Amino acid sequence: DGGGIRGLSELFILKRVMEEIQHKESLPEMPRPCDYFDMIGGSNTGGLFAIMLGRLRMSVEQAIASYKYLAEQVFFERKRFSFCHKFSARRLEAVMKDIVVEHDESQNKDALMRSDESALSECKTFVCATPLLNKQYPRLFRSYDVRADQDLNCTIWEAARATTAIPAFFNSIFIGDSVKEEFIDSGLDCNNPVMEVLEEARYLFGKRPVACIVSIGAGSFCSTCNATVLQCLLPSNLSQVLERLSAASEKVSKEMYNEKDGPREYFRFNMTPKLRENLLFEWQKTGDVESDTLRYLGEDAVKANIDKLRDILRARVLLR
């Protein structure tokens, strides 16, 4: 899911899953998610994580370090004279280019989201964004070929910019060669892209049964719960948007539980309300996010689900 700094909770949860696999398999290093998942999809902050873990094939620890670096560089200062609390899109672009150069095999800052190498990868990756002139239909930027977007390819950093372009925080981005199309983030329609993951899996893998789907949220948001002084300074309509995003993500999660032809196993991990105290872009509070997530991971029900997921993922890799 999307979630700003709170989204780090998603990586800490995934890290625990990878640690469990490492322990059970007696591996010298923590395994990478791209070696265990056939597909990773994300929106907004979750889109950045999907790019890092899937397209750039990072370990969870590398993704955590990269996102902390991005947050420190991008969110430490708001744009002056902006009534929309916007951050610098140029700074975000520059940081993403640095990350691509460091982690993509090509070491090219303009490496494409869909390349010959990414198309052959066993871990397919996509991120969600919305065309400004057609907001009803979120667009997917993929690392793999489908007929629907043969002509729509972009750089990795452009995909990252599009999926994170929340109008209240970042400018939109124009993507395209001869014809430029304007994109913003996927908003309420796709903040939790689990249905898109299922649809893409059906399209790519046909009638093969889906062993499991893992959906990871960034915690709840409540505009009136335990508000900090800074939260009180948020425009009321923005606070309401954040709360609606959180509610929309949980609504989609419940729909997946009721999906008739859904996966054999569906896991939803989402932080408890303690994380509501953290603002979307308070990059100084990453330590709070980690400690709150560790507390959540200590809950008996959560530990049981992680153990179950660990065993399913191990079995899937053995069958490959």
mmCIF file of C-alpha atoms in Angstrom:
data_model
loop_
_atom_site.group_PDB
_atom_site.id
_atom_site.type_symbol
_atom_site.label_atom_id
_atom_site.label_comp_id
_atom_site.label_asym_id
_atom_site.label_seq_id
_atom_site.Cartn_x
_atom_site.Cartn_y
_atom_site.Cartn_z
ATOM 1 C CA ASP A 1 0.000 0.000 0.000
ATOM 2 C CA GLY A 2 0.874 3.677 -0.120
ATOM 3 C CA GLY A 3 1.739 5.378 3.141
ATOM 4 C CA GLY A 4 4.710 7.754 3.137
ATOM 5 C CA ILE A 5 7.218 7.237 5.948
ATOM 6 C CA ARG A 6 4.707 4.925 7.609
ATOM 7 C CA GLY A 7 5.250 2.618 4.647
ATOM 8 C CA LEU A 8 8.582 1.592 6.141
ATOM 9 C CA SER A 9 6.439 -0.622 8.351
ATOM 10 C CA GLU A 10 5.786 -2.715 5.235
ATOM 11 C CA LEU A 11 9.494 -3.328 4.717
ATOM 12 C CA PHE A 12 10.048 -4.214 8.369
ATOM 13 C CA ILE A 13 7.227 -6.764 8.132
ATOM 14 C CA LEU A 14 8.675 -8.244 4.946
ATOM 15 C CA LYS A 15 12.104 -8.297 6.546
ATOM 16 C CA ARG A 16 10.746 -10.508 9.315
ATOM 17 C CA VAL A 17 9.377 -12.945 6.718
ATOM 18 C CA MET A 18 12.765 -13.094 4.980
ATOM 19 C CA GLU A 19 14.538 -13.539 8.321
ATOM 20 C CA GLU A 20 12.304 -16.504 9.108
ATOM 21 C CA ILE A 21 13.129 -18.097 5.753
ATOM 22 C CA GLN A 22 16.840 -17.469 6.299
ATOM 23 C CA HIS A 23 16.670 -19.114 9.718
ATOM 24 C CA LYS A 24 14.738 -22.169 8.507
ATOM 25 C CA GLU A 25 16.966 -22.651 5.467
ATOM 26 C CA SER A 26 20.204 -21.908 7.380
ATOM 27 C CA LEU A 27 21.163 -19.407 4.681
ATOM 28 C CA PRO A 28 24.337 -17.308 5.082
ATOM 29 C CA GLU A 29 22.501 -14.176 3.901
ATOM 30 C CA MET A 30 18.930 -12.959 4.059
ATOM 31 C CA PRO A 31 17.148 -14.012 0.837
ATOM 32 C CA ARG A 32 15.652 -11.453 -1.521
ATOM 33 C CA PRO A 33 11.872 -11.216 -2.024
ATOM 34 C CA CYS A 34 12.344 -11.316 -5.816
ATOM 35 C CA ASP A 35 13.551 -14.911 -5.468
ATOM 36 C CA TYR A 36 10.360 -15.970 -3.673
ATOM 37 C CA PHE A 37 7.561 -13.922 -5.244
ATOM 38 C CA ASP A 38 6.433 -14.228 -8.865
ATOM 39 C CA MET A 39 5.006 -10.702 -8.844
ATOM 40 C CA ILE A 40 5.283 -7.532 -6.780
ATOM 41 C CA GLY A 41 2.913 -4.599 -7.272
ATOM 42 C CA GLY A 42 2.692 -1.340 -5.388
ATOM 43 C CA SER A 43 1.165 2.101 -5.194
ATOM 44 C CA ASN A 44 2.742 5.335 -4.003
ATOM 45 C CA THR A 45 5.334 4.435 -1.339
ATOM 46 C CA GLY A 46 4.454 0.800 -1.967
ATOM 47 C CA GLY A 47 5.236 1.480 -5.616
ATOM 48 C CA LEU A 48 8.725 2.628 -4.690
ATOM 49 C CA PHE A 49 9.169 -0.560 -2.686
ATOM 50 C CA ALA A 50 7.916 -2.666 -5.619
ATOM 51 C CA ILE A 51 10.488 -1.027 -7.894
ATOM 52 C CA MET A 52 13.274 -1.535 -5.378
ATOM 53 C CA LEU A 53 12.437 -5.126 -4.466
ATOM 54 C CA GLY A 54 11.175 -6.327 -7.848
ATOM 55 C CA ARG A 55 12.595 -4.314 -10.739
ATOM 56 C CA LEU A 56 15.927 -3.503 -9.034
ATOM 57 C CA ARG A 57 16.046 -6.850 -7.197
ATOM 58 C CA MET A 58 17.143 -5.355 -3.880
ATOM 59 C CA SER A 59 17.239 -7.171 -0.579
ATOM 60 C CA VAL A 60 14.833 -5.828 2.040
ATOM 61 C CA GLU A 61 17.750 -4.297 3.930
ATOM 62 C CA GLN A 62 18.907 -2.492 0.780
ATOM 63 C CA ALA A 63 15.369 -1.210 0.190
ATOM 64 C CA ILE A 64 15.125 0.082 3.765
ATOM 65 C CA ALA A 65 18.454 1.897 3.426
ATOM 66 C CA SER A 66 17.482 3.321 0.019
ATOM 67 C CA TYR A 67 14.109 4.581 1.229
ATOM 68 C CA LYS A 68 15.596 6.165 4.356
ATOM 69 C CA TYR A 69 18.111 7.948 2.123
ATOM 70 C CA LEU A 70 15.322 9.090 -0.190
ATOM 71 C CA ALA A 71 13.195 10.323 2.712
ATOM 72 C CA GLU A 72 16.050 12.302 4.250
ATOM 73 C CA GLN A 73 16.856 13.940 0.915
ATOM 74 C CA VAL A 74 13.303 14.642 -0.250
ATOM 75 C CA PHE A 75 11.141 15.221 2.821
ATOM 76 C CA PHE A 76 13.471 17.253 5.027
ATOM 77 C CA GLU A 77 12.322 20.559 3.536
ATOM 78 C CA ARG A 78 9.020 21.750 2.113
ATOM 79 C CA LYS A 79 8.959 23.980 -0.938
ATOM 80 C CA ARG A 80 8.844 27.643 0.027
ATOM 81 C CA PHE A 81 5.796 29.736 -0.801
ATOM 82 C CA SER A 82 3.708 26.639 -1.515
ATOM 83 C CA PHE A 83 0.154 26.517 -0.220
ATOM 84 C CA CYS A 84 -0.104 22.802 -0.975
ATOM 85 C CA HIS A 85 2.707 21.587 1.307
ATOM 86 C CA LYS A 86 4.514 20.304 -1.768
ATOM 87 C CA PHE A 87 7.966 18.780 -1.771
ATOM 88 C CA SER A 88 10.493 19.053 -4.584
ATOM 89 C CA ALA A 89 9.712 16.668 -7.428
ATOM 90 C CA ARG A 90 13.114 17.441 -8.948
ATOM 91 C CA ARG A 91 14.845 16.288 -5.786
ATOM 92 C CA LEU A 92 12.826 13.060 -5.819
ATOM 93 C CA GLU A 93 13.789 12.480 -9.448
ATOM 94 C CA ALA A 94 17.475 13.068 -8.701
ATOM 95 C CA VAL A 95 17.481 10.674 -5.742
ATOM 96 C CA MET A 96 15.673 7.963 -7.716
ATOM 97 C CA LYS A 97 18.227 8.295 -10.514
ATOM 98 C CA ASP A 98 21.013 7.823 -7.957
ATOM 99 C CA ILE A 99 19.282 4.702 -6.632
ATOM 100 C CA VAL A 100 18.850 3.290 -10.148
ATOM 101 C CA VAL A 101 22.528 3.872 -10.991
ATOM 102 C CA GLU A 102 23.574 2.102 -7.796
ATOM 103 C CA HIS A 103 21.305 -0.923 -8.085
ATOM 104 C CA ASP A 104 20.413 -1.540 -11.755
ATOM 105 C CA GLU A 105 22.779 -3.775 -13.713
ATOM 106 C CA SER A 106 23.033 -1.192 -16.484
ATOM 107 C CA GLN A 107 24.157 1.566 -14.070
ATOM 108 C CA ASN A 108 22.182 3.884 -16.334
ATOM 109 C CA LYS A 109 20.092 6.541 -14.586
ATOM 110 C CA ASP A 110 17.590 6.356 -17.447
ATOM 111 C CA ALA A 111 17.207 2.570 -17.367
ATOM 112 C CA LEU A 112 13.765 1.554 -18.572
ATOM 113 C CA MET A 113 11.081 0.055 -16.397
ATOM 114 C CA ARG A 114 10.606 -2.616 -19.060
ATOM 115 C CA SER A 115 13.889 -3.910 -20.489
ATOM 116 C CA ASP A 116 15.145 -7.144 -22.007
ATOM 117 C CA GLU A 117 16.534 -8.164 -18.620
ATOM 118 C CA SER A 118 13.440 -7.231 -16.606
ATOM 119 C CA ALA A 119 11.154 -9.061 -19.047
ATOM 120 C CA LEU A 120 13.077 -12.282 -18.370
ATOM 121 C CA SER A 121 13.006 -11.867 -14.588
ATOM 122 C CA GLU A 122 10.942 -14.413 -12.666
ATOM 123 C CA CYS A 123 9.647 -11.589 -10.462
ATOM 124 C CA LYS A 124 7.288 -9.375 -12.464
ATOM 125 C CA THR A 125 6.865 -5.829 -11.177
ATOM 126 C CA PHE A 126 4.330 -3.057 -11.651
ATOM 127 C CA VAL A 127 3.369 0.243 -10.044
ATOM 128 C CA CYS A 128 0.066 2.105 -10.206
ATOM 129 C CA ALA A 129 -0.559 5.681 -11.338
ATOM 130 C CA THR A 130 -3.514 7.626 -12.760
ATOM 131 C CA PRO A 131 -3.799 9.551 -16.052
ATOM 132 C CA LEU A 132 -5.006 13.013 -15.072
ATOM 133 C CA LEU A 133 -7.514 13.114 -17.935
ATOM 134 C CA ASN A 134 -8.908 9.644 -17.249
ATOM 135 C CA LYS A 135 -8.913 9.180 -13.487
ATOM 136 C CA GLN A 136 -11.374 6.272 -13.540
ATOM 137 C CA TYR A 137 -8.774 3.889 -14.917
ATOM 138 C CA PRO A 138 -5.445 3.574 -13.071
ATOM 139 C CA ARG A 139 -2.502 2.803 -15.344
ATOM 140 C CA LEU A 140 0.098 0.177 -14.573
ATOM 141 C CA PHE A 141 3.766 0.737 -15.378
ATOM 142 C CA ARG A 142 5.163 -2.763 -15.820
ATOM 143 C CA SER A 143 8.567 -4.432 -15.998
ATOM 144 C CA TYR A 144 7.131 -7.017 -18.407
ATOM 145 C CA ASP A 145 5.310 -7.049 -21.737
ATOM 146 C CA VAL A 146 1.551 -7.099 -22.169
ATOM 147 C CA ARG A 147 -0.341 -6.192 -25.311
ATOM 148 C CA ALA A 148 -2.197 -3.378 -23.587
ATOM 149 C CA ASP A 149 0.909 -1.220 -23.121
ATOM 150 C CA GLN A 150 3.218 -2.182 -25.975
ATOM 151 C CA ASP A 151 3.866 1.499 -26.638
ATOM 152 C CA LEU A 152 3.923 2.644 -23.006
ATOM 153 C CA ASN A 153 7.361 2.256 -21.530
ATOM 154 C CA CYS A 154 9.192 4.716 -19.339
ATOM 155 C CA THR A 155 12.283 5.013 -17.228
ATOM 156 C CA ILE A 156 12.349 3.558 -13.724
ATOM 157 C CA TRP A 157 12.544 7.018 -12.194
ATOM 158 C CA GLU A 158 9.539 8.198 -14.236
ATOM 159 C CA ALA A 159 7.471 5.271 -12.937
ATOM 160 C CA ALA A 160 8.571 6.146 -9.400
ATOM 161 C CA ARG A 161 7.573 9.775 -9.910
ATOM 162 C CA ALA A 162 4.188 8.875 -11.347
ATOM 163 C CA THR A 163 3.178 6.493 -8.571
ATOM 164 C CA THR A 164 4.199 8.997 -5.856
ATOM 165 C CA ALA A 165 2.676 12.117 -7.430
ATOM 166 C CA ILE A 166 0.109 12.853 -4.713
ATOM 167 C CA PRO A 167 -1.200 16.287 -5.825
ATOM 168 C CA ALA A 168 -0.940 17.711 -2.293
ATOM 169 C CA PHE A 169 2.757 16.833 -2.094
ATOM 170 C CA PHE A 170 4.331 16.503 -5.559
ATOM 171 C CA ASN A 171 3.743 17.936 -9.009
ATOM 172 C CA SER A 172 2.291 15.676 -11.673
ATOM 173 C CA ILE A 173 4.594 14.206 -14.322
ATOM 174 C CA PHE A 174 4.273 14.049 -18.101
ATOM 175 C CA ILE A 175 5.345 10.723 -19.619
ATOM 176 C CA GLY A 176 5.563 9.726 -23.272
ATOM 177 C CA ASP A 177 7.601 10.260 -26.410
ATOM 178 C CA SER A 178 5.642 11.888 -29.221
ATOM 179 C CA VAL A 179 2.527 12.434 -27.090
ATOM 180 C CA LYS A 180 2.989 13.360 -23.438
ATOM 181 C CA GLU A 181 0.428 12.098 -20.938
ATOM 182 C CA GLU A 182 0.057 13.647 -17.472
ATOM 183 C CA PHE A 183 0.058 11.330 -14.443
ATOM 184 C CA ILE A 184 -0.637 11.581 -10.731
ATOM 185 C CA ASP A 185 -0.687 8.891 -8.047
ATOM 186 C CA SER A 186 -3.435 6.262 -8.079
ATOM 187 C CA GLY A 187 -5.261 7.741 -5.074
ATOM 188 C CA LEU A 188 -8.263 6.036 -3.522
ATOM 189 C CA ASP A 189 -8.807 3.702 -6.464
ATOM 190 C CA CYS A 190 -5.567 1.780 -6.074
ATOM 191 C CA ASN A 191 -3.868 2.653 -2.786
ATOM 192 C CA ASN A 192 -4.102 -1.059 -1.991
ATOM 193 C CA PRO A 193 -3.332 -2.723 -5.354
ATOM 194 C CA VAL A 194 -4.025 -6.306 -4.277
ATOM 195 C CA MET A 195 -6.860 -6.714 -6.810
ATOM 196 C CA GLU A 196 -4.563 -5.478 -9.560
ATOM 197 C CA VAL A 197 -1.981 -8.056 -8.475
ATOM 198 C CA LEU A 198 -4.573 -10.824 -8.753
ATOM 199 C CA GLU A 199 -5.761 -9.617 -12.178
ATOM 200 C CA GLU A 200 -2.199 -9.377 -13.497
ATOM 201 C CA ALA A 201 -1.412 -12.858 -12.174
ATOM 202 C CA ARG A 202 -4.464 -14.256 -13.960
ATOM 203 C CA TYR A 203 -3.437 -12.526 -17.177
ATOM 204 C CA LEU A 204 0.202 -13.657 -17.072
ATOM 205 C CA PHE A 205 -0.111 -17.118 -15.575
ATOM 206 C CA GLY A 206 -3.470 -18.167 -16.968
ATOM 207 C CA LYS A 207 -5.299 -20.900 -15.090
ATOM 208 C CA ARG A 208 -2.372 -21.801 -12.878
ATOM 209 C CA PRO A 209 -3.599 -21.638 -9.267
ATOM 210 C CA VAL A 210 -2.337 -18.731 -7.179
ATOM 211 C CA ALA A 211 -0.649 -20.257 -4.136
ATOM 212 C CA CYS A 212 -0.824 -17.117 -2.044
ATOM 213 C CA ILE A 213 -1.085 -13.348 -2.141
ATOM 214 C CA VAL A 214 0.504 -11.136 0.491
ATOM 215 C CA SER A 215 -0.899 -7.648 1.045
ATOM 216 C CA ILE A 216 1.015 -5.319 3.360
ATOM 217 C CA GLY A 217 -0.489 -2.077 4.648
ATOM 218 C CA ALA A 218 1.155 1.024 6.066
ATOM 219 C CA GLY A 219 -0.994 1.246 9.188
ATOM 220 C CA SER A 220 -4.225 3.048 9.920
ATOM 221 C CA PHE A 221 -4.680 6.797 9.783
ATOM 222 C CA CYS A 222 -7.178 8.679 11.882
ATOM 223 C CA SER A 223 -7.398 12.468 11.689
ATOM 224 C CA THR A 224 -8.732 12.744 15.237
ATOM 225 C CA CYS A 225 -6.782 9.987 17.037
ATOM 226 C CA ASN A 226 -3.745 10.989 19.093
ATOM 227 C CA ALA A 227 -3.039 13.962 16.838
ATOM 228 C CA THR A 228 0.350 15.634 17.230
ATOM 229 C CA VAL A 229 0.794 19.397 17.017
ATOM 230 C CA LEU A 230 2.057 19.072 13.445
ATOM 231 C CA GLN A 231 -0.912 16.932 12.486
ATOM 232 C CA CYS A 232 -3.206 19.666 13.719
ATOM 233 C CA LEU A 233 -1.561 21.964 11.164
ATOM 234 C CA LEU A 234 -2.550 19.696 8.287
ATOM 235 C CA PRO A 235 -5.419 21.105 6.237
ATOM 236 C CA SER A 236 -8.581 19.342 7.377
ATOM 237 C CA ASN A 237 -9.365 18.184 3.854
ATOM 238 C CA LEU A 238 -5.891 16.591 3.597
ATOM 239 C CA SER A 239 -6.363 14.761 6.886
ATOM 240 C CA GLN A 240 -9.674 13.476 5.567
ATOM 241 C CA VAL A 241 -8.012 12.296 2.355
ATOM 242 C CA LEU A 242 -5.425 10.336 4.344
ATOM 243 C CA GLU A 243 -8.142 8.764 6.445
ATOM 244 C CA ARG A 244 -10.120 7.822 3.327
ATOM 245 C CA LEU A 245 -7.012 6.253 1.785
ATOM 246 C CA SER A 246 -6.586 4.071 4.857
ATOM 247 C CA ALA A 247 -10.257 3.089 4.860
ATOM 248 C CA ALA A 248 -10.195 2.347 1.115
ATOM 249 C CA SER A 249 -7.198 0.043 1.547
ATOM 250 C CA GLU A 250 -8.966 -1.972 4.236
ATOM 251 C CA LYS A 251 -12.140 -2.143 2.145
ATOM 252 C CA VAL A 252 -10.182 -3.669 -0.738
ATOM 253 C CA SER A 253 -8.537 -6.113 1.655
ATOM 254 C CA LYS A 254 -11.920 -7.335 2.871
ATOM 255 C CA GLU A 255 -13.087 -7.738 -0.729
ATOM 256 C CA MET A 256 -10.097 -9.973 -1.416
ATOM 257 C CA TYR A 257 -11.089 -12.229 1.478
ATOM 258 C CA ASN A 258 -14.449 -12.697 -0.271
ATOM 259 C CA GLU A 259 -13.001 -13.127 -3.772
ATOM 260 C CA LYS A 260 -14.592 -16.245 -5.242
ATOM 261 C CA ASP A 261 -11.661 -17.210 -7.459
ATOM 262 C CA GLY A 262 -8.964 -15.723 -5.266
ATOM 263 C CA PRO A 263 -5.722 -17.261 -4.057
ATOM 264 C CA ARG A 264 -5.540 -20.408 -1.987
ATOM 265 C CA GLU A 265 -4.005 -18.381 0.824
ATOM 266 C CA TYR A 266 -4.364 -14.651 1.415
ATOM 267 C CA PHE A 267 -2.314 -12.780 4.003
ATOM 268 C CA ARG A 268 -2.981 -9.215 5.090
ATOM 269 C CA PHE A 269 -0.490 -7.523 7.394
ATOM 270 C CA ASN A 270 -1.270 -4.002 8.595
ATOM 271 C CA MET A 271 -0.006 -2.054 11.576
ATOM 272 C CA THR A 272 -2.263 -1.469 14.547
ATOM 273 C CA PRO A 273 -3.495 2.083 15.307
ATOM 274 C CA LYS A 274 -0.346 3.010 17.272
ATOM 275 C CA LEU A 275 1.155 4.085 13.964
ATOM 276 C CA ARG A 276 -1.531 6.734 13.494
ATOM 277 C CA GLU A 277 0.634 9.163 15.442
ATOM 278 C CA ASN A 278 3.171 9.305 12.619
ATOM 279 C CA LEU A 279 2.717 11.794 9.821
ATOM 280 C CA LEU A 280 3.081 10.728 6.231
ATOM 281 C CA PHE A 281 6.404 12.483 5.666
ATOM 282 C CA GLU A 282 8.039 12.949 9.086
ATOM 283 C CA TRP A 283 11.283 11.289 8.022
ATOM 284 C CA GLN A 284 12.790 11.803 11.494
ATOM 285 C CA LYS A 285 10.317 9.265 12.903
ATOM 286 C CA THR A 286 11.563 6.184 11.084
ATOM 287 C CA GLY A 287 12.774 4.809 14.408
ATOM 288 C CA ASP A 288 9.263 5.124 15.831
ATOM 289 C CA VAL A 289 7.859 3.254 12.837
ATOM 290 C CA GLU A 290 10.336 0.427 13.363
ATOM 291 C CA SER A 291 9.693 0.070 17.100
ATOM 292 C CA ASP A 292 5.914 0.123 16.595
ATOM 293 C CA THR A 293 6.218 -2.496 13.850
ATOM 294 C CA LEU A 294 8.334 -4.764 16.031
ATOM 295 C CA ARG A 295 5.641 -4.534 18.688
ATOM 296 C CA TYR A 296 3.041 -5.527 16.092
ATOM 297 C CA LEU A 297 5.204 -8.437 14.910
ATOM 298 C CA GLY A 298 5.282 -9.722 18.476
ATOM 299 C CA GLU A 299 1.534 -10.385 18.499
ATOM 300 C CA ASP A 300 0.701 -14.095 18.559
ATOM 301 C CA ALA A 301 -1.687 -13.976 15.589
ATOM 302 C CA VAL A 302 0.833 -12.069 13.483
ATOM 303 C CA LYS A 303 3.647 -14.486 14.352
ATOM 304 C CA ALA A 304 1.436 -17.430 13.408
ATOM 305 C CA ASN A 305 0.628 -15.898 10.010
ATOM 306 C CA ILE A 306 4.277 -15.130 9.308
ATOM 307 C CA ASP A 307 5.239 -18.717 10.137
ATOM 308 C CA LYS A 308 2.528 -19.987 7.792
ATOM 309 C CA LEU A 309 3.604 -17.623 5.015
ATOM 310 C CA ARG A 310 7.243 -18.615 5.486
ATOM 311 C CA ASP A 311 6.416 -22.281 4.950
ATOM 312 C CA ILE A 312 4.335 -21.558 1.836
ATOM 313 C CA LEU A 313 7.108 -19.478 0.268
ATOM 314 C CA ARG A 314 9.723 -22.122 1.024
ATOM 315 C CA ALA A 315 7.554 -24.791 -0.599
ATOM 316 C CA ARG A 316 7.000 -22.623 -3.688
ATOM 317 C CA VAL A 317 10.734 -22.131 -4.249
ATOM 318 C CA LEU A 318 11.374 -25.861 -3.893
ATOM 319 C CA LEU A 319 8.794 -26.540 -6.622
ATOM 320 C CA ARG A 320 10.320 -24.093 -9.111
#
